[in-house]
């Protein structure tokens, strides 16, 4: 008896699947035969997407700037255990209560901050570095950058690092905004800049730096980002923001693509 029931159940399931396939096939055929039906379905999907994007934009416009999580919601640090201190900062374990009330332990590298700069040699060329990075296992394309010296002003740091690493001094430098590099475990904040009206200066590199300076068309640098040739995060952000800044403010004109 159980075998008959099992067979009947299996037949029912197969019949239902077959009917579902027929309905799906019929719907596709109708859309294929009737252009107006296909157009109407596409229009409905487009309207839904448009409404969603509009709602997201309205929400973003209505939200005050201080509503961003990194500005308004903080964890309560109960205790910090310093594990290691070195040239890149202080590594420790924080006992914290998160904004949602959960209590946990988080590893944090306290970093002094840094500055990075995109040097414009002329309207369409920038100065980049090919720098050896042991942690990355080879040479990386980068913009000049370096850590802040204590409470050093980020712009002053950018000017200093530009001359030390490239041998150029900038008559004019403009801020592009800050970025968090790896917020999963460090508070490092890099301040980005664009430098213009370059003049020869004095190279003063550190003993542990292996750097080759190259003049590169901005258009090529942007293409290298798309192709994955430039993988350094701060340099990608700096180059994209510098190109946008130049396009918006007419400082150098948009990159020739």
PDB file of C-alpha atoms in Angstrom, residues 4-151:
ATOM      1  CA  UNK A   4       1.308   2.643  -4.317  1.00  0.00           C
ATOM      2  CA  UNK A   5       1.064   5.847  -2.331  1.00  0.00           C
ATOM      3  CA  UNK A   6       4.717   6.627  -2.993  1.00  0.00           C
ATOM      4  CA  UNK A   7       4.251   6.018  -6.709  1.00  0.00           C
ATOM      5  CA  UNK A   8       1.148   8.208  -6.778  1.00  0.00           C
ATOM      6  CA  UNK A   9       2.967  10.979  -4.922  1.00  0.00           C
ATOM      7  CA  UNK A  10       5.879  10.825  -7.340  1.00  0.00           C
ATOM      8  CA  UNK A  11       3.495  11.035 -10.291  1.00  0.00           C
ATOM      9  CA  UNK A  12       1.788  14.063  -8.736  1.00  0.00           C
ATOM     10  CA  UNK A  13       5.110  15.833  -8.209  1.00  0.00           C
ATOM     11  CA  UNK A  14       6.181  15.125 -11.806  1.00  0.00           C
ATOM     12  CA  UNK A  15       2.827  16.382 -13.107  1.00  0.00           C
ATOM     13  CA  UNK A  16       3.121  19.614 -11.094  1.00  0.00           C
ATOM     14  CA  UNK A  17       6.655  20.226 -12.341  1.00  0.00           C
ATOM     15  CA  UNK A  18       5.565  19.601 -15.924  1.00  0.00           C
ATOM     16  CA  UNK A  19       2.659  22.045 -15.573  1.00  0.00           C
ATOM     17  CA  UNK A  20       4.985  24.679 -14.082  1.00  0.00           C
ATOM     18  CA  UNK A  21       7.366  24.297 -17.033  1.00  0.00           C
ATOM     19  CA  UNK A  22       4.460  24.650 -19.459  1.00  0.00           C
ATOM     20  CA  UNK A  23       3.296  27.864 -17.766  1.00  0.00           C
ATOM     21  CA  UNK A  24       6.822  29.278 -17.822  1.00  0.00           C
ATOM     22  CA  UNK A  25       7.288  28.295 -21.474  1.00  0.00           C
ATOM     23  CA  UNK A  26       3.936  29.816 -22.423  1.00  0.00           C
ATOM     24  CA  UNK A  27       4.834  33.085 -20.712  1.00  0.00           C
ATOM     25  CA  UNK A  28       8.150  33.276 -22.570  1.00  0.00           C
ATOM     26  CA  UNK A  29       6.436  32.504 -25.877  1.00  0.00           C
ATOM     27  CA  UNK A  30       3.867  35.223 -25.305  1.00  0.00           C
ATOM     28  CA  UNK A  31       6.590  37.743 -24.538  1.00  0.00           C
ATOM     29  CA  UNK A  32       8.474  36.628 -27.639  1.00  0.00           C
ATOM     30  CA  UNK A  33       5.439  36.777 -29.958  1.00  0.00           C
ATOM     31  CA  UNK A  34       4.023  39.981 -28.569  1.00  0.00           C
ATOM     32  CA  UNK A  35       6.561  42.827 -28.615  1.00  0.00           C
ATOM     33  CA  UNK A  36       4.149  45.052 -26.717  1.00  0.00           C
ATOM     34  CA  UNK A  37       4.103  42.543 -23.834  1.00  0.00           C
ATOM     35  CA  UNK A  38       7.885  42.382 -23.761  1.00  0.00           C
ATOM     36  CA  UNK A  39       8.125  46.174 -23.862  1.00  0.00           C
ATOM     37  CA  UNK A  40       5.538  46.505 -21.086  1.00  0.00           C
ATOM     38  CA  UNK A  41       7.430  44.049 -18.870  1.00  0.00           C
ATOM     39  CA  UNK A  42      10.696  45.880 -19.523  1.00  0.00           C
ATOM     40  CA  UNK A  43       9.045  49.226 -18.812  1.00  0.00           C
ATOM     41  CA  UNK A  44       7.629  47.935 -15.529  1.00  0.00           C
ATOM     42  CA  UNK A  45      11.052  46.687 -14.436  1.00  0.00           C
ATOM     43  CA  UNK A  46      12.630  50.002 -15.431  1.00  0.00           C
ATOM     44  CA  UNK A  47      10.036  51.992 -13.493  1.00  0.00           C
ATOM     45  CA  UNK A  48      10.621  49.872 -10.405  1.00  0.00           C
ATOM     46  CA  UNK A  49      14.383  50.390 -10.648  1.00  0.00           C
ATOM     47  CA  UNK A  50      13.925  54.132 -11.185  1.00  0.00           C
ATOM     48  CA  UNK A  51      11.669  54.403  -8.135  1.00  0.00           C
ATOM     49  CA  UNK A  52      14.203  52.492  -6.025  1.00  0.00           C
ATOM     50  CA  UNK A  53      17.114  54.717  -7.090  1.00  0.00           C
ATOM     51  CA  UNK A  54      15.033  57.860  -6.506  1.00  0.00           C
ATOM     52  CA  UNK A  55      14.093  56.660  -3.023  1.00  0.00           C
ATOM     53  CA  UNK A  56      17.736  55.940  -2.192  1.00  0.00           C
ATOM     54  CA  UNK A  57      18.804  59.383  -3.407  1.00  0.00           C
ATOM     55  CA  UNK A  58      16.040  61.094  -1.455  1.00  0.00           C
ATOM     56  CA  UNK A  59      17.045  59.200   1.669  1.00  0.00           C
ATOM     57  CA  UNK A  60      20.697  60.168   1.169  1.00  0.00           C
ATOM     58  CA  UNK A  61      19.806  63.831   0.584  1.00  0.00           C
ATOM     59  CA  UNK A  62      17.558  64.003   3.634  1.00  0.00           C
ATOM     60  CA  UNK A  63      20.073  62.322   5.921  1.00  0.00           C
ATOM     61  CA  UNK A  64      22.339  64.831   7.728  1.00  0.00           C
ATOM     62  CA  UNK A  65      26.071  64.357   7.306  1.00  0.00           C
ATOM     63  CA  UNK A  66      26.553  63.486  10.966  1.00  0.00           C
ATOM     64  CA  UNK A  67      24.161  60.557  10.538  1.00  0.00           C
ATOM     65  CA  UNK A  68      26.958  58.534   8.917  1.00  0.00           C
ATOM     66  CA  UNK A  69      28.022  55.658  11.131  1.00  0.00           C
ATOM     67  CA  UNK A  70      31.668  56.662  11.326  1.00  0.00           C
ATOM     68  CA  UNK A  71      30.660  60.086  12.658  1.00  0.00           C
ATOM     69  CA  UNK A  72      27.760  59.487  15.012  1.00  0.00           C
ATOM     70  CA  UNK A  73      28.020  55.935  16.366  1.00  0.00           C
ATOM     71  CA  UNK A  74      31.001  54.876  18.414  1.00  0.00           C
ATOM     72  CA  UNK A  75      31.954  51.923  20.570  1.00  0.00           C
ATOM     73  CA  UNK A  76      32.617  52.252  24.283  1.00  0.00           C
ATOM     74  CA  UNK A  77      36.186  51.131  25.023  1.00  0.00           C
ATOM     75  CA  UNK A  78      36.423  49.568  28.480  1.00  0.00           C
ATOM     76  CA  UNK A  79      40.048  48.495  28.309  1.00  0.00           C
ATOM     77  CA  UNK A  80      42.937  48.408  25.856  1.00  0.00           C
ATOM     78  CA  UNK A  81      45.756  45.879  26.031  1.00  0.00           C
ATOM     79  CA  UNK A  82      48.842  46.965  24.072  1.00  0.00           C
ATOM     80  CA  UNK A  83      50.443  43.948  22.411  1.00  0.00           C
ATOM     81  CA  UNK A  84      53.122  45.572  20.273  1.00  0.00           C
ATOM     82  CA  UNK A  85      54.480  49.028  19.450  1.00  0.00           C
ATOM     83  CA  UNK A  86      56.544  49.819  16.359  1.00  0.00           C
ATOM     84  CA  UNK A  87      57.226  52.271  13.564  1.00  0.00           C
ATOM     85  CA  UNK A  88      53.800  51.785  11.962  1.00  0.00           C
ATOM     86  CA  UNK A  89      51.833  52.364  15.166  1.00  0.00           C
ATOM     87  CA  UNK A  90      50.554  50.611  18.265  1.00  0.00           C
ATOM     88  CA  UNK A  91      48.818  47.240  18.020  1.00  0.00           C
ATOM     89  CA  UNK A  92      46.383  46.322  20.775  1.00  0.00           C
ATOM     90  CA  UNK A  93      43.251  44.421  21.796  1.00  0.00           C
ATOM     91  CA  UNK A  94      40.249  46.554  22.769  1.00  0.00           C
ATOM     92  CA  UNK A  95      37.487  45.354  25.093  1.00  0.00           C
ATOM     93  CA  UNK A  96      34.500  47.251  23.670  1.00  0.00           C
ATOM     94  CA  UNK A  97      30.739  47.575  23.696  1.00  0.00           C
ATOM     95  CA  UNK A  98      29.452  48.116  20.157  1.00  0.00           C
ATOM     96  CA  UNK A  99      26.714  50.641  19.269  1.00  0.00           C
ATOM     97  CA  UNK A 100      24.209  47.756  19.176  1.00  0.00           C
ATOM     98  CA  UNK A 101      25.035  46.826  22.778  1.00  0.00           C
ATOM     99  CA  UNK A 102      27.123  43.735  22.035  1.00  0.00           C
ATOM    100  CA  UNK A 103      30.368  43.384  23.985  1.00  0.00           C
ATOM    101  CA  UNK A 104      33.425  41.911  22.285  1.00  0.00           C
ATOM    102  CA  UNK A 105      37.208  42.108  21.838  1.00  0.00           C
ATOM    103  CA  UNK A 106      38.650  43.745  18.718  1.00  0.00           C
ATOM    104  CA  UNK A 107      42.222  43.937  17.412  1.00  0.00           C
ATOM    105  CA  UNK A 108      43.188  47.504  16.468  1.00  0.00           C
ATOM    106  CA  UNK A 109      46.319  49.069  14.994  1.00  0.00           C
ATOM    107  CA  UNK A 110      46.453  52.682  16.191  1.00  0.00           C
ATOM    108  CA  UNK A 111      48.081  54.608  13.339  1.00  0.00           C
ATOM    109  CA  UNK A 112      49.337  58.223  13.351  1.00  0.00           C
ATOM    110  CA  UNK A 113      47.722  58.913   9.965  1.00  0.00           C
ATOM    111  CA  UNK A 114      49.311  59.713   6.620  1.00  0.00           C
ATOM    112  CA  UNK A 115      49.180  61.917   3.536  1.00  0.00           C
ATOM    113  CA  UNK A 116      49.320  60.998  -0.154  1.00  0.00           C
ATOM    114  CA  UNK A 117      49.649  63.322  -3.124  1.00  0.00           C
ATOM    115  CA  UNK A 118      49.103  63.165  -6.896  1.00  0.00           C
ATOM    116  CA  UNK A 119      51.804  65.374  -8.495  1.00  0.00           C
ATOM    117  CA  UNK A 120      50.702  66.931 -11.814  1.00  0.00           C
ATOM    118  CA  UNK A 121      53.772  67.601 -13.943  1.00  0.00           C
ATOM    119  CA  UNK A 122      51.518  69.267 -16.511  1.00  0.00           C
ATOM    120  CA  UNK A 123      47.880  69.175 -17.557  1.00  0.00           C
ATOM    121  CA  UNK A 124      47.935  65.513 -18.558  1.00  0.00           C
ATOM    122  CA  UNK A 125      50.938  63.906 -16.853  1.00  0.00           C
ATOM    123  CA  UNK A 126      51.497  62.794 -13.264  1.00  0.00           C
ATOM    124  CA  UNK A 127      54.548  61.596 -11.361  1.00  0.00           C
ATOM    125  CA  UNK A 128      54.187  58.060 -10.006  1.00  0.00           C
ATOM    126  CA  UNK A 129      56.464  55.769  -8.040  1.00  0.00           C
ATOM    127  CA  UNK A 130      57.376  52.160  -8.577  1.00  0.00           C
ATOM    128  CA  UNK A 131      58.068  51.161  -5.002  1.00  0.00           C
ATOM    129  CA  UNK A 132      59.144  47.815  -3.544  1.00  0.00           C
ATOM    130  CA  UNK A 133      56.708  46.548  -0.922  1.00  0.00           C
ATOM    131  CA  UNK A 134      57.920  43.488   0.967  1.00  0.00           C
ATOM    132  CA  UNK A 135      54.457  42.660   2.354  1.00  0.00           C
ATOM    133  CA  UNK A 136      52.983  42.727  -1.169  1.00  0.00           C
ATOM    134  CA  UNK A 137      55.851  40.687  -2.563  1.00  0.00           C
ATOM    135  CA  UNK A 138      57.129  43.057  -5.222  1.00  0.00           C
ATOM    136  CA  UNK A 139      57.042  46.468  -6.878  1.00  0.00           C
ATOM    137  CA  UNK A 140      53.823  48.492  -6.779  1.00  0.00           C
ATOM    138  CA  UNK A 141      52.755  51.592  -8.691  1.00  0.00           C
ATOM    139  CA  UNK A 142      51.959  54.293  -6.134  1.00  0.00           C
ATOM    140  CA  UNK A 143      51.578  58.007  -5.562  1.00  0.00           C
ATOM    141  CA  UNK A 144      54.004  59.659  -3.116  1.00  0.00           C
ATOM    142  CA  UNK A 145      52.860  59.176   0.474  1.00  0.00           C
ATOM    143  CA  UNK A 146      54.067  58.952   4.048  1.00  0.00           C
ATOM    144  CA  UNK A 147      53.101  58.932   7.728  1.00  0.00           C
ATOM    145  CA  UNK A 148      52.339  62.077   9.678  1.00  0.00           C
ATOM    146  CA  UNK A 149      55.071  63.180  12.064  1.00  0.00           C
ATOM    147  CA  UNK A 150      53.224  63.373  15.388  1.00  0.00           C
ATOM    148  CA  UNK A 151      50.574  66.082  15.102  1.00  0.00           C
TER     149      UNK A 151
END
